[in-house]
Amino acid sequence: MYSGQKRAQKLYEILKQTLSDSEVQLWIEGEGVDWSCYVKMAERVCNIACFEPRDGYYIVFMENKSNKATGRTTHIDSNIIQAIKDWIYGHSFNEFYDKFDFINNEKKGLQKFLDASLINYPELKQCTIDFKCQFGDSYFLWFKTQNRACCLRSVNNRICQCEFYSDADWDSSNRALFDLFEEKVPHDVPLDLIIKYWLCDNFMPSQLEQHFLWFKAGKLAHYYELGKRIEGEFILSWEIAIPRIARSIDYILDVFPSMEEDEVFLKYRKAIENKLKFFLEIRNKRYDQKLRIGHAVDTIILSRSRKHGLVNRQAHIIFDFPSDGSLYVNTFYLGKKTESTQEIDTYKVEVQCNDFFYEKAEYTQEIDILLQLLVAQDIT
């Protein structure tokens, strides 16, 4: 029997003794490692997911089949049982929400920070302020202006993440200019003041570095100040991908050291070396300034995408390097829009998709032409 199932059954017995009302429904559902204990009365439900001891319990409080609040706890005590009872027996949401600290703990930490920030720096009220639930009990607090934003996350009533953005597109796949918590941050950092400087006073990263000597904005912020934000995004993708390709050999040997002399591994190692040499040559041609590099397992993808990860109908080139030393290339280019209307943006796009095979994986003039065609595509 899995630990989660045992914990669900134990919780079931506790709740059975505590909730004696005949109108309360109580049951267990689960399979494998996933087990939950349910409590229901009228339109209110508690779903208590029971995990391994180190992961504790995750409780979802629902009404009319809609999630109203969540809570995470390492153990079940009288306070948790009381929260379940109060919810099931119909206490008002505001009373219930304020009474139990573990309910929406992350969001409460962010709300506490927000309340203090608006008192300290009323200028922040001009920002668009929004709470967004990423998943479960994980929340983000966003401050937005027309062309800048800050995103914060709290754990245990302490801000643990504060990212600074420069774009009008704020979804999580966009790369932040800098994150204050990537490096050690002094305990007395006036975080709300830094946010004010960024959003309300339009400080540049270098100005923040002058005001706060411990703060280093990083490479992408440097490109932003030079007016080369997109170029910086592309270059940094290469700075991540190239070392990752080089490390892939060492990673296998770390896990399987006995494979060092294996014939299959030696072929794979040669293919990795060919791949690394191939993309270093492309990088030396300065295509890293114009193309994003990404990968899916052993496949390498070049694109004009601003974000990591391709969506449907984005121009790209796919490179595969088999262990025999050959090279497969697939190109996907977009042509011009052939139809459009002013009222509704409906159009057809010419698509050019081709496959190429080369017996030897090497950088050639033909490869260069394919790259030039990709560079001619729009950044999306």
PDB file of C-alpha atoms in Angstrom, residues 317-321 326-332 354-358:
ATOM      1  CA  ILE A 317      15.290  24.861 -39.529  1.00  0.00           C
ATOM      2  CA  ILE A 318      15.694  21.473 -37.834  1.00  0.00           C
ATOM      3  CA  PHE A 319      19.068  19.710 -37.707  1.00  0.00           C
ATOM      4  CA  ASP A 320      19.526  16.022 -36.830  1.00  0.00           C
ATOM      5  CA  PHE A 321      22.934  14.385 -36.442  1.00  0.00           C
ATOM      6  CA  SER A 326      25.543  12.348 -41.626  1.00  0.00           C
ATOM      7  CA  LEU A 327      23.191  15.318 -41.350  1.00  0.00           C
ATOM      8  CA  TYR A 328      19.439  15.654 -41.872  1.00  0.00           C
ATOM      9  CA  VAL A 329      18.013  19.133 -42.375  1.00  0.00           C
ATOM     10  CA  ASN A 330      14.350  20.153 -42.496  1.00  0.00           C
ATOM     11  CA  THR A 331      13.451  23.726 -43.453  1.00  0.00           C
ATOM     12  CA  PHE A 332      10.126  25.450 -42.879  1.00  0.00           C
ATOM     13  CA  ASN A 354      11.913  20.871 -47.645  1.00  0.00           C
ATOM     14  CA  ASP A 355      14.123  18.021 -46.449  1.00  0.00           C
ATOM     15  CA  PHE A 356      17.837  17.697 -47.154  1.00  0.00           C
ATOM     16  CA  PHE A 357      20.317  14.898 -46.503  1.00  0.00           C
ATOM     17  CA  TYR A 358      24.089  15.281 -46.342  1.00  0.00           C
TER      18      TYR A 358
END
